[in-house]
Coordinates of C-alpha atoms in Angstrom, one line a residue:
X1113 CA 23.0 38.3 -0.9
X1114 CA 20.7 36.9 -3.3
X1115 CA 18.0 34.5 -1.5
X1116 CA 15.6 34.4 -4.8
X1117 CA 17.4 30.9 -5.3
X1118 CA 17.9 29.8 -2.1
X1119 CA 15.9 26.1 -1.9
X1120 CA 13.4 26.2 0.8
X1121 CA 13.7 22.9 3.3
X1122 CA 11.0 20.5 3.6
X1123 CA 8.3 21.0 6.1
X1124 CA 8.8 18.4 9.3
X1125 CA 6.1 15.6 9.4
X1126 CA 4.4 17.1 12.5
X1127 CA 4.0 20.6 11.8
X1128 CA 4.9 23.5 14.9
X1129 CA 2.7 26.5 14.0
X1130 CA 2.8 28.8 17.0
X1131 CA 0.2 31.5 15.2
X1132 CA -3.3 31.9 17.0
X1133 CA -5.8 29.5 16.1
X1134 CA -3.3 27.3 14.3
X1135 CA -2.1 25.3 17.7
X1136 CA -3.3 21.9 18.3
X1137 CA -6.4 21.4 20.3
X1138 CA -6.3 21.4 24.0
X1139 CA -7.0 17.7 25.4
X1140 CA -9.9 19.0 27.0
X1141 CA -11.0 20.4 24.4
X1142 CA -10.3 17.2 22.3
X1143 CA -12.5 15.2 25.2
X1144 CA -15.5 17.4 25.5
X1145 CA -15.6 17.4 21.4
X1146 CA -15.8 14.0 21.5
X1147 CA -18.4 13.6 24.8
X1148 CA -20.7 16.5 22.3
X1149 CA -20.8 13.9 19.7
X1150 CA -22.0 10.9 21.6
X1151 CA -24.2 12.7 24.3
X1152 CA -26.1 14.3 21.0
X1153 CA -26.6 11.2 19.6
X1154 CA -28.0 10.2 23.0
X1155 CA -30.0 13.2 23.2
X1156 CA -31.4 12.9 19.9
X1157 CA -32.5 9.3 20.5
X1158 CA -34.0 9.8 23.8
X1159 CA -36.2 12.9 22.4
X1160 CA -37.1 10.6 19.5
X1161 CA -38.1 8.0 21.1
X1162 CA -40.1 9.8 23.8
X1163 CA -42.1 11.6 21.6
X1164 CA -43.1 8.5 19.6
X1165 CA -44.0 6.6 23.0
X1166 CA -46.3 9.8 24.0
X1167 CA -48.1 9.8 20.6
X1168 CA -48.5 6.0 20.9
X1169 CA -49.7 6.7 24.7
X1170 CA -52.1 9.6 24.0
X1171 CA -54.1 7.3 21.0
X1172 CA -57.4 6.2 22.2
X1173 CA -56.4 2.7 23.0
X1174 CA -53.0 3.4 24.0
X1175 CA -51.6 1.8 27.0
X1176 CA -49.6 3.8 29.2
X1177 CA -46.4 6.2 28.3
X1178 CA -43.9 3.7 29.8
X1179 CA -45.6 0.8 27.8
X1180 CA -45.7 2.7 24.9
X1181 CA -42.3 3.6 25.1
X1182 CA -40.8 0.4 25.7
X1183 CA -43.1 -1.7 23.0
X1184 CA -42.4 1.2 20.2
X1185 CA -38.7 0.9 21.3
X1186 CA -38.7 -2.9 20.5
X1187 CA -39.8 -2.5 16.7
X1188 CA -36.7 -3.0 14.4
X1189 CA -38.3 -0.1 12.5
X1190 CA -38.2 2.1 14.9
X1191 CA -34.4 1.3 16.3
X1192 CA -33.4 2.1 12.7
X1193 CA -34.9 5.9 12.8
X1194 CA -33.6 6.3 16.1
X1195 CA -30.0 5.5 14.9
X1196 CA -30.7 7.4 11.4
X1197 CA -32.0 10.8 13.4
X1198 CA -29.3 10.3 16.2
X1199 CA -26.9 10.1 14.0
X1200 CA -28.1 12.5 11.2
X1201 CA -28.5 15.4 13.6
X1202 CA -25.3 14.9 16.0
X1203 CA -22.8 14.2 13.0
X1204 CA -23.3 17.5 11.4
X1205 CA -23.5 19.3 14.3
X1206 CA -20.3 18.3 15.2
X1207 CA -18.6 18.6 11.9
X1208 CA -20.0 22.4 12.0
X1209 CA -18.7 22.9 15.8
X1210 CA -15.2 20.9 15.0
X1211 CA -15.1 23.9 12.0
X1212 CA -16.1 26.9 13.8
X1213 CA -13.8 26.3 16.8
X1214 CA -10.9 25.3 15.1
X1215 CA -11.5 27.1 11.4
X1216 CA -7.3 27.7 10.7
X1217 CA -6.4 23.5 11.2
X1218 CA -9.5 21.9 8.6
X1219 CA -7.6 22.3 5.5
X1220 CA -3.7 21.5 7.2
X1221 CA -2.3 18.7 6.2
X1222 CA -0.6 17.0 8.8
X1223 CA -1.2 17.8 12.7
X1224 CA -2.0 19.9 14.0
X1225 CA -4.2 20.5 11.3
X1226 CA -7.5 17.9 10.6
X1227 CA -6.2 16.8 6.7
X1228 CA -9.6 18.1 4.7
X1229 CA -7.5 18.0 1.4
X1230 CA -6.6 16.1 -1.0
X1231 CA -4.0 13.3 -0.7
X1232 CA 0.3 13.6 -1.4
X1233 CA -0.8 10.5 -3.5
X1234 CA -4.0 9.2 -5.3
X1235 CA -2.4 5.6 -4.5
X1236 CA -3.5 6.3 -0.8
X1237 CA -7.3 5.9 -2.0
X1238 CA -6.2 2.3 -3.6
X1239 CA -4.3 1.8 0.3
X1240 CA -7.4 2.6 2.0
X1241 CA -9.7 0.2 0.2
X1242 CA -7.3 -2.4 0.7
X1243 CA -7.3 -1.5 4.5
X1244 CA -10.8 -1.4 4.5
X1245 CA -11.1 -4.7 3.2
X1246 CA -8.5 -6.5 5.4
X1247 CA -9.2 -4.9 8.5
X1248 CA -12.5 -6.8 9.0
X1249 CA -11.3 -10.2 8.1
X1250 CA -7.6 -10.3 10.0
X1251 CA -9.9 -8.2 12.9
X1252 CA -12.6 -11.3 13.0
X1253 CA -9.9 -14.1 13.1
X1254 CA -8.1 -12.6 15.8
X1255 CA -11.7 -12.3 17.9
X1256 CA -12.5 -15.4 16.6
X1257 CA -9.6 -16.7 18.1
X1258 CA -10.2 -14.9 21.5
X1259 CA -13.5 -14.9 21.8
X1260 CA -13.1 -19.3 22.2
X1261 CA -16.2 -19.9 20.1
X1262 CA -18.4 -17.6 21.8
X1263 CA -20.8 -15.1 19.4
X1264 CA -20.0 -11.7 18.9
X1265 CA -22.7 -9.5 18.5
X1266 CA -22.9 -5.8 17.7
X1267 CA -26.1 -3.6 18.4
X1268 CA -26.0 -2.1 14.8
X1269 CA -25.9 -5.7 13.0
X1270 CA -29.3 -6.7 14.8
X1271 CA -30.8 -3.4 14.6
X1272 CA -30.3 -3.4 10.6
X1273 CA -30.9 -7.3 10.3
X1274 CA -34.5 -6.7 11.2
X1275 CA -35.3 -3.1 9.4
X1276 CA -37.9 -3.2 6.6
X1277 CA -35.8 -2.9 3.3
X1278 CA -36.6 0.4 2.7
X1279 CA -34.8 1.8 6.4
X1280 CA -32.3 0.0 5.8
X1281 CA -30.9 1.9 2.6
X1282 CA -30.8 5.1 4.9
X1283 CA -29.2 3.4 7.5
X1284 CA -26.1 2.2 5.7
X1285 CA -25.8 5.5 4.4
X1286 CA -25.3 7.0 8.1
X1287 CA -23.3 3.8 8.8
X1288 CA -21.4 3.9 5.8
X1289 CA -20.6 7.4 4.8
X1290 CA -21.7 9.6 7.9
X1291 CA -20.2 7.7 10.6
X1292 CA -16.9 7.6 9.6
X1293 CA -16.3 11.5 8.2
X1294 CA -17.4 12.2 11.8
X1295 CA -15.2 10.0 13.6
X1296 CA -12.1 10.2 11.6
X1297 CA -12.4 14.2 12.2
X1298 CA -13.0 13.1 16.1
X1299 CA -10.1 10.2 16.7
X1300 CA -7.1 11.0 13.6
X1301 CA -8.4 14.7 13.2
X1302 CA -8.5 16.5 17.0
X1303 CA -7.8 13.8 19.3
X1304 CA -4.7 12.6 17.2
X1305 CA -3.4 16.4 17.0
X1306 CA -4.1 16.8 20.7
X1307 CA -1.5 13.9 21.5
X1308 CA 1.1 14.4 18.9
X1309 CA 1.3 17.8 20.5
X1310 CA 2.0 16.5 24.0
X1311 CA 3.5 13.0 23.6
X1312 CA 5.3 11.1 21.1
X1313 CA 3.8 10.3 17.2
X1314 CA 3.6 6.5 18.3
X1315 CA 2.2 7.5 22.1
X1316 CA -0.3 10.0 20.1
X1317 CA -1.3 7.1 17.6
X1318 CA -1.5 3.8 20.3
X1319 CA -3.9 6.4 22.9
X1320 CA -5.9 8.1 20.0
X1321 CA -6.6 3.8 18.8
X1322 CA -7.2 2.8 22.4
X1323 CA -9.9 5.4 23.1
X1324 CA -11.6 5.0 19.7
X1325 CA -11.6 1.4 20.6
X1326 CA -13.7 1.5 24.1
X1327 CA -16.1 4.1 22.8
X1328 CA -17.5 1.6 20.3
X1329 CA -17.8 -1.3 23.0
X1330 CA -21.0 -0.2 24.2
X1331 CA -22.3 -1.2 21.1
X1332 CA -20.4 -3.9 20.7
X1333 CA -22.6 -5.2 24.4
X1334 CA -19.0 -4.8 26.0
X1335 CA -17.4 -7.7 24.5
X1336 CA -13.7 -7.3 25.2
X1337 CA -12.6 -9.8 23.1
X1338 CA -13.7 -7.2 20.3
X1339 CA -11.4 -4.6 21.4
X1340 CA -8.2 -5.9 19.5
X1341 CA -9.9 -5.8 16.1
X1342 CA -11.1 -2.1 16.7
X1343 CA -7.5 -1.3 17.9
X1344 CA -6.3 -2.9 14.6
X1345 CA -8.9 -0.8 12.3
X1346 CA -7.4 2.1 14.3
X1347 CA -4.0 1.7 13.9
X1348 CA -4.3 1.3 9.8
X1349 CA -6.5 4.3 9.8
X1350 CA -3.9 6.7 11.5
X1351 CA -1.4 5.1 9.1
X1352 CA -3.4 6.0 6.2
X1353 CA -4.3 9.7 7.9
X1354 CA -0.2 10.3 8.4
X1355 CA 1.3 8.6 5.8
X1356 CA -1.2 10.7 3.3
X1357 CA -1.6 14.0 4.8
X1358 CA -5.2 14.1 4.5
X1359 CA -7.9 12.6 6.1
X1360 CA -10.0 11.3 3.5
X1361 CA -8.3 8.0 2.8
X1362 CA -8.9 7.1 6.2
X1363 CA -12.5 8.2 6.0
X1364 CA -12.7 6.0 2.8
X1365 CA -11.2 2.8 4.8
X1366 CA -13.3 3.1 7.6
X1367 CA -16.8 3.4 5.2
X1368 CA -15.2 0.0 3.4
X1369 CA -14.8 -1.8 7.0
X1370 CA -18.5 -0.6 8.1
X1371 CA -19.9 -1.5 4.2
X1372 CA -18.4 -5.3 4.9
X1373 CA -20.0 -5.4 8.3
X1374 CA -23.4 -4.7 7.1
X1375 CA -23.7 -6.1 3.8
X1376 CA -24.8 -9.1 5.6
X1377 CA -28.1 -7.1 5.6
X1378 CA -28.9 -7.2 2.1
X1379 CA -27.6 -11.1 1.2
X1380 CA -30.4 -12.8 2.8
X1381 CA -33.2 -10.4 2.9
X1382 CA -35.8 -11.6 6.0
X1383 CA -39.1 -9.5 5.5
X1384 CA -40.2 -8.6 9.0
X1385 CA -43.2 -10.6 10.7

């Protein structure tokens, strides 16, 4: 029987690869990629920020190491290298460790695999600029309208509102362009993959959104009211990751969403002092 000829069926959405090193991440594996990430940028920041207070302490007329630390913490200027070095060192890292531990799923497609390739569709870079720019403004009516007038506020927003001019180029950079590669490999790369294996594509998507949401309300000071519009950005992200069988439309999106949030910082530039 001649097969030469035979058409070969499309592959399912969700792809089943039972070959070693091409199964989905582990949930726990998922988790503790994900705790790596945030606990380096802790790490990073703390270091950084105890080795400027102990220079500033060990200076003739220095106060003490705890004064030092706290009044070299409270300069703008500072706050912004903290986040640029934090960020800068624990992004990478985890890119390389994502990589190395899970080498045969960067390049796949669609889960399990992490979507480092190009789009079905150059139209999905169009999508994701849309998204990008309408997840901000439906996300801030809908706090708006939960919130009941109050302010919210977001550490990042303050920190770059007061940066000398010339930090602040570096920091959108990180915010911008940094931040999101690392997360979108993190929540609609791993964790995504990790649920789709175990529990329903909707389950996968609504749990992956939900966790990416309450990881950025620290910095948000905890204001719940916030957590619908980070659920929203989520969801259209994940769309954009499935839909297009690569991560970097969502990656584009979520730089677009972070660009609108802190172009505030260059409309009215206050020089500080």
């Amino acid at each position: 029987m001649d097969i030469s000829c035979t058409e070969v069926p499309p592959l399912p959405p969700v792809l089943s690869l039972p070959e070693t090193g091409r199964s989905a991440p582990g949930l726990r594996a998922s988790a503790g990629i994900i705790a790596t990430y945030f606990v380096l940028q802790l790490a990073v920041g703390i270091a950084f920020a105890l080795a400027l207070g102990v220079m500033a302490a060990l200076s003739p007329t220095g106060p003490g190491i705890d004064a030092a630390i706290r009044t070299t913490l409270a300069q703008p200027a500072t706050q912004a290298l903290v986040a640029i070095l934090s960020l800068g060192v624990a992004a990478p890292l985890t890119l390389w460790l994502a990589r190395r531990t899970w080498p045969a799923l960067w390049s796949l497609a669609q889960p399990p695999g992490f979507g480092f390739t190009p789009p079905r569709h150059l139209l999905f870079f169009a999508l994701a600029v849309a998204a990008g720019l309408a997840a901000p403004i439906l996300g801030s009516l809908l706090t708006q309208w939960l919130a009941h007038g109050h302010t919210v506020t977001q550490d990042i927003q303050q920190i770059g509102s007061n940066t000398p001019l010339g930090l602040r180029i570096p920091l959108v950079l990180v915010v911008v362009c940094v931040g999101p590669l690392v997360e979108e490999l993190l929540f609609r790369g791993v964790l995504l993959s990790a649920l789709m294996k175990r529990v329903h594509v909707g389950w996968a998507v609504a749990g992956s959104s939900l966790l990416f949401a309450l990881v950025h309300l620290p910095g948000l000071q905890y204001q719940w009211y916030a957590l619908p519009n980070l659920i929203l950005l989520a969801l259209l992200l994940a769309g954009l990751r499935l839909r297009s069988g690569s991560i970097w439309p969502a990656v584009l999106a979520h730089g677009v969403n972070n660009l609108l949030a802190v172009a505030a910082w260059f409309v009215a530039i206050n020089p500080p002092g």
